[in-house]
XYZ file of C-alpha atoms in Angstrom:
734
model
C -65.574 -32.449 -39.429
C -63.028 -33.113 -36.782
C -61.543 -29.790 -35.782
C -58.939 -31.222 -33.400
C -55.437 -29.685 -33.700
C -52.631 -32.036 -34.678
C -48.869 -31.428 -34.998
C -47.019 -33.398 -37.632
C -43.535 -32.794 -39.085
C -43.597 -29.005 -38.750
C -47.197 -28.645 -39.986
C -50.384 -27.917 -38.124
C -53.288 -29.923 -39.562
C -56.965 -29.579 -38.933
C -58.884 -32.686 -39.997
C -60.291 -31.946 -43.419
C -58.038 -28.760 -43.787
C -54.222 -28.466 -43.796
C -52.126 -25.300 -43.665
C -48.433 -25.546 -44.305
C -46.270 -23.679 -41.834
C -43.504 -23.133 -44.365
C -45.858 -21.321 -46.688
C -46.955 -19.011 -43.895
C -43.339 -18.171 -43.007
C -42.476 -17.428 -46.626
C -45.428 -15.084 -46.981
C -44.519 -13.244 -43.807
C -40.896 -12.850 -44.956
C -42.064 -11.294 -48.229
C -44.182 -8.775 -46.340
C -41.352 -7.845 -44.015
C -38.992 -7.317 -46.939
C -41.213 -4.524 -48.222
C -41.110 -2.714 -44.869
C -37.631 -3.249 -43.476
C -34.533 -2.104 -45.384
C -32.015 -4.662 -46.400
C -28.649 -4.260 -44.773
C -26.968 -4.119 -48.179
C -29.123 -1.230 -49.378
C -27.139 1.487 -47.622
C -23.500 2.027 -46.775
C -22.266 4.374 -44.044
C -18.764 5.785 -43.847
C -17.516 8.066 -41.084
C -14.295 10.027 -41.207
C -13.830 11.513 -37.821
C -17.139 13.058 -36.919
C -18.257 13.375 -40.562
C -20.462 10.528 -41.733
C -22.061 9.744 -45.102
C -24.790 7.212 -45.722
C -25.858 6.394 -49.316
C -29.053 4.586 -50.265
C -29.167 2.827 -53.624
C -32.115 1.483 -55.546
C -33.712 -1.641 -54.033
C -37.283 -1.391 -55.304
C -38.510 -1.179 -51.702
C -38.709 1.214 -48.833
C -35.570 1.703 -46.725
C -35.136 3.321 -43.322
C -32.524 5.491 -41.671
C -32.200 5.722 -37.924
C -31.080 9.229 -37.137
C -27.959 9.059 -34.897
C -28.358 10.560 -31.469
C -26.869 13.999 -31.463
C -26.321 14.073 -35.224
C -25.871 17.589 -36.481
C -25.531 19.367 -39.826
C -27.641 16.687 -41.515
C -27.642 17.269 -45.283
C -29.283 15.359 -48.120
C -28.767 14.877 -51.866
C -31.777 13.166 -53.501
C -31.709 12.200 -57.208
C -34.698 10.920 -59.202
C -34.404 8.100 -61.758
C -34.198 8.682 -65.474
C -36.905 7.726 -67.933
C -36.258 5.183 -70.651
C -34.247 6.758 -73.454
C -32.115 9.065 -71.322
C -34.228 11.813 -69.778
C -32.391 12.264 -66.498
C -33.895 12.467 -63.078
C -33.892 15.691 -61.113
C -31.827 16.513 -58.019
C -32.741 18.272 -54.794
C -30.337 19.202 -51.984
C -30.641 20.825 -48.573
C -30.359 20.493 -44.823
C -32.686 18.300 -42.832
C -33.986 19.426 -39.495
C -36.560 18.545 -36.875
C -36.265 14.888 -37.709
C -37.822 12.055 -35.787
C -35.738 9.098 -34.741
C -36.384 7.205 -38.016
C -37.112 8.302 -41.595
C -38.096 6.289 -44.711
C -36.075 6.350 -47.867
C -37.529 5.647 -51.347
C -35.097 5.428 -54.248
C -36.674 5.661 -57.743
C -36.135 3.075 -60.435
C -35.335 3.908 -64.080
C -37.908 3.577 -66.891
C -37.767 0.813 -69.507
C -38.388 0.359 -73.275
C -41.382 -1.637 -74.415
C -45.080 -1.447 -75.081
C -47.293 -1.063 -72.100
C -44.403 -1.390 -69.587
C -44.777 -0.175 -66.037
C -42.779 2.846 -65.040
C -39.855 2.865 -62.659
C -40.305 2.246 -58.917
C -41.846 5.096 -56.987
C -44.221 6.716 -59.451
C -42.866 6.283 -62.981
C -45.668 6.352 -65.699
C -46.204 3.340 -67.970
C -45.536 3.416 -71.655
C -48.149 3.199 -74.428
C -48.280 0.688 -77.337
C -48.048 -0.919 -79.812
C -44.782 -0.211 -81.573
C -42.706 -1.839 -78.764
C -40.045 0.832 -78.456
C -42.060 3.200 -76.347
C -40.463 4.097 -72.992
C -41.857 4.277 -69.451
C -41.128 7.112 -67.031
C -38.514 7.049 -64.252
C -39.530 6.953 -60.580
C -38.957 9.763 -58.092
C -36.643 9.494 -55.066
C -37.787 10.910 -51.738
C -37.376 11.089 -47.960
C -40.480 10.537 -45.841
C -41.331 10.807 -42.206
C -43.454 7.696 -42.629
C -44.600 5.652 -45.630
C -47.507 7.728 -46.952
C -47.065 10.017 -49.929
C -48.176 12.921 -47.818
C -45.285 12.410 -45.371
C -42.658 13.183 -48.008
C -40.364 16.050 -47.000
C -37.887 16.004 -49.902
C -38.663 14.708 -53.427
C -36.601 14.612 -56.627
C -38.695 14.049 -59.802
C -38.052 11.290 -62.358
C -37.629 11.740 -66.137
C -40.332 11.038 -68.735
C -40.232 8.172 -71.230
C -39.887 8.649 -75.057
C -42.611 8.092 -77.720
C -42.659 5.005 -79.957
C -41.148 4.437 -83.440
C -39.350 7.677 -84.206
C -41.187 9.489 -81.495
C -40.098 12.447 -79.364
C -37.977 12.234 -76.191
C -39.333 12.400 -72.731
C -38.680 15.458 -70.475
C -36.100 15.375 -67.664
C -37.386 15.383 -64.136
C -36.826 17.919 -61.403
C -37.573 21.482 -60.520
C -40.568 22.976 -58.854
C -42.228 22.945 -62.277
C -41.069 20.084 -64.417
C -40.630 20.281 -68.202
C -42.940 19.042 -70.996
C -42.037 16.036 -73.115
C -41.205 16.305 -76.804
C -43.980 16.075 -79.385
C -44.256 14.035 -82.619
C -47.522 13.599 -84.349
C -48.596 12.704 -80.840
C -48.133 15.641 -78.391
C -45.733 15.518 -75.469
C -47.028 15.291 -71.923
C -46.770 18.294 -69.565
C -44.440 18.355 -66.497
C -45.709 18.074 -62.939
C -45.938 21.122 -60.680
C -46.308 21.885 -56.987
C -50.044 21.462 -56.852
C -50.983 19.261 -59.811
C -49.688 16.713 -62.206
C -48.862 17.387 -65.829
C -51.583 16.896 -68.424
C -51.280 14.079 -70.934
C -50.321 14.909 -74.529
C -52.970 14.647 -77.218
C -52.845 11.611 -79.448
C -52.900 11.514 -83.229
C -55.446 8.771 -83.323
C -55.617 5.897 -81.027
C -56.187 6.121 -77.234
C -55.416 9.254 -75.256
C -52.578 9.644 -72.818
C -53.315 10.225 -69.093
C -52.167 13.073 -66.948
C -49.802 12.845 -64.017
C -51.019 12.713 -60.442
C -49.789 13.144 -56.840
C -46.645 11.071 -56.700
C -47.185 9.293 -60.056
C -46.602 9.970 -63.762
C -49.279 9.563 -66.446
C -49.461 6.705 -69.000
C -48.615 7.181 -72.646
C -51.280 7.015 -75.347
C -51.584 3.967 -77.579
C -52.072 3.357 -81.305
C -51.514 0.628 -83.791
C -48.541 2.622 -85.094
C -46.752 4.088 -82.084
C -47.586 4.827 -78.489
C -46.560 7.707 -76.234
C -43.981 7.708 -73.436
C -44.866 7.496 -69.745
C -44.583 10.533 -67.446
C -41.922 10.800 -64.763
C -42.785 10.287 -61.102
C -42.396 13.210 -58.616
C -44.109 15.376 -56.074
C -46.593 15.555 -58.908
C -45.982 13.314 -61.883
C -45.606 14.367 -65.503
C -48.302 13.586 -68.095
C -47.965 10.745 -70.616
C -47.167 11.445 -74.296
C -49.812 11.053 -77.037
C -49.860 8.163 -79.503
C -49.644 8.374 -83.287
C -51.967 6.548 -85.686
C -50.199 7.725 -88.813
C -46.972 6.192 -90.036
C -46.044 9.400 -91.675
C -43.649 11.810 -90.236
C -42.975 11.959 -86.523
C -44.605 9.518 -84.209
C -45.533 9.277 -80.479
C -44.996 12.101 -77.967
C -42.643 11.961 -74.981
C -43.776 11.904 -71.336
C -43.444 14.951 -69.071
C -41.008 15.159 -66.170
C -41.956 14.769 -62.502
C -41.571 17.769 -60.168
C -39.389 18.076 -57.074
C -40.438 19.257 -53.592
C -39.113 20.187 -50.124
C -41.025 20.684 -46.890
C -39.857 23.906 -45.253
C -40.582 22.529 -41.802
C -37.970 19.863 -42.187
C -35.732 21.198 -44.967
C -33.575 24.277 -44.972
C -31.610 25.818 -47.796
C -33.075 23.643 -50.603
C -31.532 23.488 -54.047
C -33.368 22.111 -57.100
C -31.595 20.804 -60.169
C -33.306 19.625 -63.352
C -31.919 16.581 -65.070
C -28.526 15.202 -64.245
C -29.172 11.727 -62.993
C -28.816 8.702 -65.272
C -30.110 5.304 -64.324
C -31.701 4.604 -60.999
C -32.022 7.296 -58.409
C -30.016 7.661 -55.197
C -30.423 9.240 -51.749
C -27.311 10.427 -49.916
C -27.375 11.813 -46.379
C -24.371 13.398 -44.678
C -24.177 14.414 -41.054
C -21.743 15.142 -38.252
C -21.723 13.109 -35.116
C -21.018 14.991 -31.922
C -17.776 14.027 -30.227
C -19.194 11.476 -27.888
C -17.203 10.567 -24.814
C -16.127 6.948 -24.929
C -14.009 6.880 -21.763
C -12.342 9.235 -19.308
C -10.146 7.988 -16.425
C -6.989 8.716 -14.467
C -4.318 6.917 -12.462
C -1.397 7.807 -10.219
C 1.892 6.914 -11.893
C 4.524 7.898 -9.324
C 5.048 9.852 -6.129
C 4.090 13.244 -7.636
C 2.446 12.582 -11.037
C -0.905 11.425 -12.390
C -2.034 10.627 -15.940
C -5.576 10.976 -17.328
C -6.757 9.250 -20.523
C -9.533 10.533 -22.780
C -11.194 8.695 -25.669
C -13.810 10.314 -27.899
C -16.035 8.790 -30.574
C -14.063 10.445 -33.364
C -10.893 12.392 -33.966
C -10.134 15.002 -31.319
C -9.229 18.529 -32.330
C -8.859 21.844 -30.555
C -8.207 20.307 -27.125
C -6.195 22.466 -24.703
C -5.895 23.222 -20.989
C -8.844 25.646 -21.170
C -11.122 22.679 -21.831
C -10.433 21.229 -18.363
C -11.138 22.205 -14.803
C -8.671 20.892 -12.174
C -9.322 20.632 -8.461
C -6.465 19.282 -6.344
C -4.093 20.031 -3.474
C -1.252 21.109 -5.734
C -1.340 19.405 -9.144
C -0.746 21.372 -12.305
C -1.741 20.367 -15.852
C 1.606 19.785 -17.511
C 1.024 18.331 -20.999
C -1.732 17.223 -23.423
C -1.014 14.725 -26.199
C -3.614 13.892 -28.898
C -3.559 10.875 -31.221
C -6.675 10.594 -33.406
C -9.548 9.943 -31.003
C -7.281 9.466 -27.964
C -5.738 12.052 -25.674
C -3.530 11.892 -22.565
C -3.382 14.620 -19.940
C -0.325 14.644 -17.631
C -0.432 16.211 -14.151
C 2.649 16.949 -12.029
C 3.557 18.282 -8.556
C 0.671 16.372 -7.014
C 0.396 15.836 -3.269
C -1.591 13.678 -0.897
C -5.328 14.007 -1.423
C -8.040 13.928 -4.093
C -7.532 15.020 -7.712
C -10.683 15.946 -9.656
C -10.234 16.628 -13.381
C -13.316 17.743 -15.356
C -13.699 17.813 -19.169
C -16.045 20.703 -19.887
C -19.126 20.301 -22.105
C -18.874 21.226 -25.791
C -15.146 21.769 -25.514
C -13.821 19.294 -28.088
C -13.909 19.484 -31.887
C -13.482 22.199 -34.459
C -17.008 23.359 -33.775
C -16.811 22.607 -30.055
C -19.484 19.985 -30.543
C -18.804 17.566 -27.708
C -19.254 16.105 -25.305
C -22.838 17.037 -24.547
C -22.232 17.315 -20.812
C -19.260 17.838 -18.522
C -17.508 14.710 -17.345
C -15.250 14.299 -14.283
C -12.967 11.630 -12.873
C -11.419 11.610 -9.406
C -8.097 10.052 -8.397
C -7.166 9.485 -4.770
C -3.510 10.452 -4.804
C -1.109 8.795 -2.376
C 1.737 11.154 -1.655
C 2.731 9.816 1.757
C 5.557 7.371 2.329
C 5.055 4.071 4.135
C 4.879 3.896 7.924
C 6.970 1.601 10.110
C 6.442 0.741 13.778
C 8.147 -1.765 16.070
C 5.413 -3.707 17.851
C 7.476 -5.493 20.509
C 7.460 -4.400 24.122
C 10.712 -3.732 25.967
C 12.920 -6.819 25.736
C 15.344 -8.076 28.388
C 16.649 -11.547 27.687
C 19.392 -13.965 28.639
C 19.365 -15.512 25.143
C 21.708 -14.555 22.316
C 18.900 -14.579 19.732
C 15.499 -12.869 19.680
C 12.591 -11.813 17.433
C 11.409 -8.206 17.167
C 8.048 -7.726 15.427
C 7.075 -4.693 13.336
C 4.167 -3.296 11.287
C 4.350 -1.441 7.967
C 1.890 0.169 5.581
C 0.152 -2.415 3.361
C 1.555 -0.897 0.163
C 5.219 -1.114 1.159
C 7.242 -2.925 -1.505
C 9.777 -4.834 0.601
C 11.530 -4.863 3.968
C 15.075 -6.203 3.800
C 17.571 -6.954 6.562
C 20.182 -4.709 4.928
C 17.983 -1.695 5.699
C 18.525 -2.062 9.460
C 21.474 -0.971 11.570
C 22.435 -3.153 14.541
C 25.507 -3.462 16.766
C 26.156 -6.183 19.297
C 24.553 -8.949 17.224
C 26.152 -11.002 14.485
C 23.235 -11.400 12.038
C 19.765 -10.049 11.174
C 17.093 -11.732 9.044
C 13.537 -10.761 8.024
C 10.861 -13.360 8.771
C 7.580 -11.937 7.469
C 6.866 -9.110 9.951
C 9.701 -9.896 12.349
C 13.396 -9.097 12.555
C 15.357 -12.154 13.719
C 18.614 -11.289 15.518
C 21.263 -13.831 16.484
C 24.724 -13.898 18.019
C 23.924 -11.074 20.442
C 26.358 -10.331 23.270
C 25.652 -9.010 26.727
C 24.782 -5.334 26.755
C 22.211 -2.689 25.877
C 21.640 -2.668 22.100
C 19.578 -0.704 19.594
C 17.943 -1.854 16.350
C 17.604 1.123 13.990
C 15.711 1.683 10.713
C 16.986 4.918 9.105
C 14.554 7.449 7.674
C 13.328 6.951 4.078
C 14.550 3.352 3.935
C 11.222 1.990 2.632
C 9.323 2.647 -0.597
C 5.729 2.063 -1.660
C 4.366 1.221 -5.111
C 4.345 4.889 -6.135
C 7.921 5.583 -5.055
C 7.023 7.452 -1.863
C 9.758 7.054 0.757
C 9.297 6.471 4.470
C 9.339 6.535 7.382
C 9.916 10.261 7.671
C 12.181 9.857 10.724
C 14.355 7.013 11.928
C 12.689 4.332 14.029
C 14.624 2.586 16.798
C 14.068 -0.217 19.264
C 16.218 -0.792 22.350
C 16.723 -4.154 23.993
C 19.073 -5.624 26.569
C 20.868 -8.945 26.531
C 22.215 -10.298 29.848
C 24.081 -13.549 29.432
C 26.269 -13.160 32.580
C 25.480 -14.470 36.042
C 25.431 -11.832 38.779
C 28.676 -11.361 40.733
C 29.419 -9.978 44.176
C 32.498 -8.011 45.241
C 33.797 -7.683 48.812
C 35.629 -4.545 49.815
C 38.679 -4.632 52.105
C 38.091 -5.481 55.771
C 38.640 -2.726 58.310
C 39.196 -3.441 62.010
C 38.227 -0.873 64.629
C 38.140 -0.828 68.435
C 40.406 -2.248 71.207
C 38.459 -5.353 72.001
C 35.981 -6.426 71.217
C 36.700 -5.301 67.651
C 34.404 -4.291 64.804
C 35.277 -6.057 61.548
C 33.622 -4.203 58.637
C 33.287 -5.000 54.909
C 31.052 -3.733 52.084
C 29.422 -6.060 49.546
C 28.649 -4.663 46.064
C 27.219 -6.326 42.944
C 28.010 -6.406 39.218
C 24.395 -5.577 38.297
C 20.962 -4.992 39.752
C 19.982 -8.073 41.755
C 17.490 -9.381 44.236
C 19.483 -9.953 47.453
C 18.683 -11.015 50.999
C 21.363 -9.840 53.456
C 20.579 -12.881 55.590
C 22.524 -14.886 52.994
C 25.752 -13.403 54.408
C 27.233 -15.102 57.501
C 30.340 -14.645 59.666
C 32.716 -17.507 60.433
C 35.012 -16.778 63.434
C 37.033 -18.401 66.236
C 34.430 -17.363 68.753
C 30.901 -16.067 68.848
C 30.290 -12.776 67.048
C 27.490 -10.371 66.503
C 26.788 -9.548 62.810
C 24.787 -6.521 61.746
C 24.181 -5.062 58.266
C 22.988 -1.875 56.664
C 22.199 -0.941 53.035
C 24.415 1.783 51.645
C 24.210 3.956 48.529
C 26.477 1.390 46.979
C 25.920 -2.122 48.235
C 25.556 -3.431 51.769
C 27.821 -2.896 54.798
C 28.357 -5.762 57.202
C 29.814 -5.238 60.719
C 30.925 -8.212 62.828
C 31.677 -7.476 66.526
C 34.172 -10.098 67.738
C 37.253 -10.513 69.866
C 40.698 -11.579 68.760
C 40.962 -14.279 66.148
C 40.648 -14.988 62.454
C 37.546 -15.582 60.348
C 35.717 -14.642 57.189
C 32.560 -13.134 55.795
C 30.707 -15.642 53.615
C 28.125 -14.985 50.853
C 26.120 -18.139 50.141
C 26.178 -19.666 46.664
C 23.308 -18.698 44.262
C 22.036 -16.100 46.681
C 21.874 -13.367 44.017
C 19.171 -13.253 41.294
C 19.348 -10.748 38.439
C 16.570 -9.427 36.178
C 16.733 -12.397 33.812
C 16.594 -14.806 36.786
C 20.205 -15.876 36.478
C 21.752 -16.704 39.879
C 25.205 -16.345 41.369
C 27.779 -16.771 42.630
C 28.268 -20.379 41.604
C 29.928 -21.163 44.961
C 30.212 -19.533 48.354
C 32.186 -16.304 48.209
C 34.348 -15.665 51.320
C 36.419 -12.724 52.513
C 38.925 -13.703 55.209
C 40.648 -11.597 57.870
C 43.115 -12.253 60.747
C 43.390 -10.456 64.075
C 44.945 -12.982 66.486
C 45.896 -11.906 70.022
C 49.614 -11.095 70.642
C 51.678 -13.259 73.125
C 52.407 -11.488 76.519
C 55.261 -12.679 78.926
C 55.286 -11.147 82.446
C 58.454 -11.270 84.774
C 58.467 -10.999 88.652
C 60.688 -8.462 90.360
C 64.059 -10.251 91.125
C 66.114 -9.857 94.280
C 69.502 -8.280 93.938
C 71.861 -10.581 92.089
C 69.159 -13.211 91.518
C 66.840 -13.528 88.534
C 63.565 -14.808 89.772
C 62.140 -17.654 87.767
C 59.021 -16.633 85.835
C 55.734 -17.918 86.951
C 53.124 -19.218 84.545
C 50.646 -16.509 83.634
C 47.085 -17.086 84.421
C 44.950 -17.853 81.379
C 42.955 -14.915 80.118
C 39.520 -15.687 78.814
C 37.848 -13.393 76.329
C 34.108 -12.991 76.697
C 32.244 -12.012 73.559
C 30.279 -8.827 73.863
C 26.551 -8.858 73.756
C 24.518 -6.825 71.315
C 23.380 -4.452 74.089
C 26.897 -3.645 75.313
C 28.498 -0.644 73.692
C 32.014 -0.692 72.399
C 34.555 0.525 75.015
C 36.970 2.961 73.576
C 40.412 3.178 75.132
C 41.674 6.418 76.516
C 45.207 5.358 75.633
C 46.380 6.929 72.381
C 47.458 3.521 71.139
C 44.097 1.762 70.686
C 45.734 -1.229 69.066
C 47.800 -2.105 72.159
C 46.715 -4.487 74.888
C 48.253 -4.355 78.374
C 48.376 -7.531 80.459
C 49.275 -7.454 84.210
C 51.099 -10.656 85.291
C 50.889 -12.144 88.718
C 54.186 -12.245 90.942
C 55.060 -14.473 93.897
C 57.967 -13.467 96.319
C 60.668 -16.119 96.797
C 62.442 -16.573 100.178
C 65.626 -17.558 98.421
C 67.184 -15.374 95.844
C 68.365 -17.593 92.995
C 71.437 -16.818 91.037
C 70.971 -14.496 88.060
C 70.548 -16.223 84.722
C 72.204 -14.449 81.851
C 69.749 -12.842 79.478
C 71.413 -14.518 76.485
C 70.576 -17.942 77.889
C 66.970 -16.895 78.416
C 66.687 -15.656 74.821
C 68.064 -18.893 73.439
C 65.645 -20.903 75.531
C 62.739 -18.813 74.322
C 63.697 -19.395 70.711
C 63.804 -23.136 71.259
C 60.439 -23.316 72.933
C 58.352 -20.636 71.242
C 59.638 -21.105 67.673
C 57.663 -18.881 65.237
C 55.730 -17.045 67.961
C 56.074 -13.297 67.409
C 58.746 -11.820 69.697
C 57.412 -9.375 72.227
C 59.181 -6.118 72.776
C 60.409 -5.717 76.356
C 59.800 -2.260 77.628
C 61.679 -2.580 80.909
C 62.704 -5.196 83.464
C 63.885 -2.869 86.182
C 62.480 -3.741 89.506
C 61.195 -0.280 90.117
C 59.217 -0.085 86.904
C 55.855 -1.410 85.919
C 55.447 -4.961 84.636
C 56.580 -5.934 81.183
C 54.468 -4.542 78.305
C 54.355 -6.293 74.917
C 53.482 -4.216 71.853
C 50.721 -5.535 69.658
C 50.980 -5.503 65.897
C 49.203 -2.544 64.277
C 45.692 -2.873 62.789
C 45.765 -5.116 59.698
C 43.770 -4.462 56.504
C 42.742 -7.369 54.275
C 42.778 -6.358 50.648
C 39.966 -7.789 48.431
C 40.882 -9.890 45.424
C 38.415 -8.203 43.027
C 37.570 -4.515 42.301
C 34.589 -2.883 43.902
C 31.593 -2.063 41.703
C 30.286 1.430 42.262
C 27.250 3.489 41.300
C 24.655 1.018 42.566
C 21.303 2.429 43.498
C 20.401 2.127 47.205
C 17.261 0.332 48.215
C 14.379 2.648 48.730
C 13.474 1.069 52.068
C 16.053 0.841 54.890
C 16.923 -2.576 56.243
C 17.250 -2.834 59.997
C 20.394 -4.347 61.322
C 19.972 -7.854 62.697
C 22.550 -9.536 64.938
C 23.922 -12.851 63.724
C 25.926 -15.250 65.922
C 29.135 -16.279 64.223
C 30.217 -19.920 64.289
C 33.739 -20.485 65.852
C 36.466 -21.878 63.677
C 37.507 -25.281 65.199
C 41.034 -25.125 63.875
C 41.695 -21.769 65.488
C 40.281 -22.967 68.784
C 42.601 -25.956 68.787
C 45.670 -23.764 68.252
C 44.755 -21.211 70.936
C 44.245 -23.427 74.048
C 47.839 -24.437 74.663
C 49.496 -20.993 74.326
C 49.365 -20.184 78.097
C 50.804 -23.617 78.956
C 53.806 -23.065 76.742
C 54.544 -19.916 78.672
C 54.222 -21.782 82.006
C 56.512 -24.598 80.856
C 59.032 -22.072 79.666
C 59.055 -20.356 83.043
C 59.483 -23.674 84.868
C 62.300 -24.672 82.557
C 64.080 -21.419 83.249
C 63.738 -22.009 87.037
C 65.320 -25.443 86.713
C 68.221 -24.024 84.739
C 68.700 -21.384 87.423
C 68.727 -23.971 90.202
C 71.256 -26.044 88.260
C 73.660 -23.160 87.966
C 73.159 -22.489 91.590
C 73.983 -26.003 92.640
C 76.884 -26.220 90.252
C 78.429 -23.135 91.728
C 78.642 -24.922 95.129
C 76.190 -22.815 96.973
């Protein structure tokens, strides 16, 4: 024989022997059906925490998985009736000390007919041969396993009736079940707590059998009428006796099966005889503990939080005493319950952690749940958003700029309307920057008022206003010359102060002196600006600041062109006259040219002892004449001077007497050159002194060209006056 294994179309075939897989599966399914309850065999209904599960007749064992934490488990077990109406017994009580799973057996009712098997779970069979004999009903029970000895609660079944016009069977139930009715055949005895009922005696024919542990006895048989079967129970009832005589009454009824409860697993039992028609039933009621389904909390605004609680069934008796609250200020404000849901509102919360605990066994009318305490923590945000300007100090020459900032990550929005700004035309938010445009020169401030921002919870911030200062400088630096002062009697000191419109970088070497002759220029930094002193003789000139020699903090330069301050201190014209002889006006002689030597830096200024420092005295040279010319009228001399000198300032003649000193011409008083622009004050002096440095001034060519011929005019005038005098002299005939 070839014992090789082959697979073909769902079958495994050994050569010479073939086993069908489908047959094996069907057999296995039949076996399982006798061990595992069908889902349709029991129905469970829970109302709140109260649940009821009912097991109906299936003809097979059923199971009940005891719910975790189930309490107050009660049972109501009813045995099946025997054929003909003898009802099954009832037993009630409380189950305790249960394992995780129990087995349920529901008894089946007895049937009419000769030699019929009794109902499921212990019913006794009927006798024969009349055909209207009845079998006993099966018991209903709860077991810790499947063995008869593991039964903890049993309700006995009813006995079956005797045949023909026989007696009725006894109802089941009770610790000692009842005896069946008797005809000519005797009724069977009911089962007890330690033995089954005895079978009834027969009137001819075969004898009935007694009941046993968990099973009823069989009815007796005869050609005329048989006895009824005994009811199943803790101990079954005995079968009824048969009747061999067609006279009078006939077969006896079967005895009832007894009920039972195990005191280890059943409390407060109640036994009822009779009462159940048809198949038996097993009903179990219990209460589920309030099991916690969910417990959580969230922050809902700047000072409130809301917790949510869901239990496995309807919530009752929930109040503030069932909670424990740990927080920095929250109070439990309100509890709302809706069936199995509850909400717990907290108010007056502050920054920090909130821990709310639901205490164990605090919910339900019997305070049955939850089994353990349960907590949930909420991190409460009670602080408003922060705001910080990130930019460093800004000094710019542009009219637009960006100022960056940082806020808390939960801030809702930053809008340009929240800011206060003056000196700029517009503000715009670009992500984490404020864009400003149209800014004018000046020191400005960008301000965010306190509590302008909000986070997702409604917290306001920042707590105080936040400001940022910046400076816009769009103007080029400017310089301002003060008035020129002239001091001394020659050489003279021409002084002027240079101030600035703003803080600048400045080199005093960028200032020069332009003059008719050489000058010495020195400078010194003052509290406000720089002072420049030029030591020169007579003449006119100017101080000159070079173009773009000033640089401000934004690197703008100025002035755009050279900035000059002019002054004029030209020498006065002096005419000296010789002493005339009596009656003759001596012709003037040409004065000797006077050359002015510029002082050196080492020579000190010579101060005059004369009270009038602004006057200069010139001593003319005189030459005696051997011939006294005729006197020329003074009027003629004045007219001649006007013709020759023109716009030359007229000297004031002090005296022309021959006994007095030579002619002295008054000089004009010291002149002050007013500046064209105002002087800027309040400038900070440089911290380090600047040593004065002499600078040689460049002579003005135009002034030099005007000054060289002045002495020659005077000489020509004197010669012209001599010729006029000689003419008058010759004309007069002398």
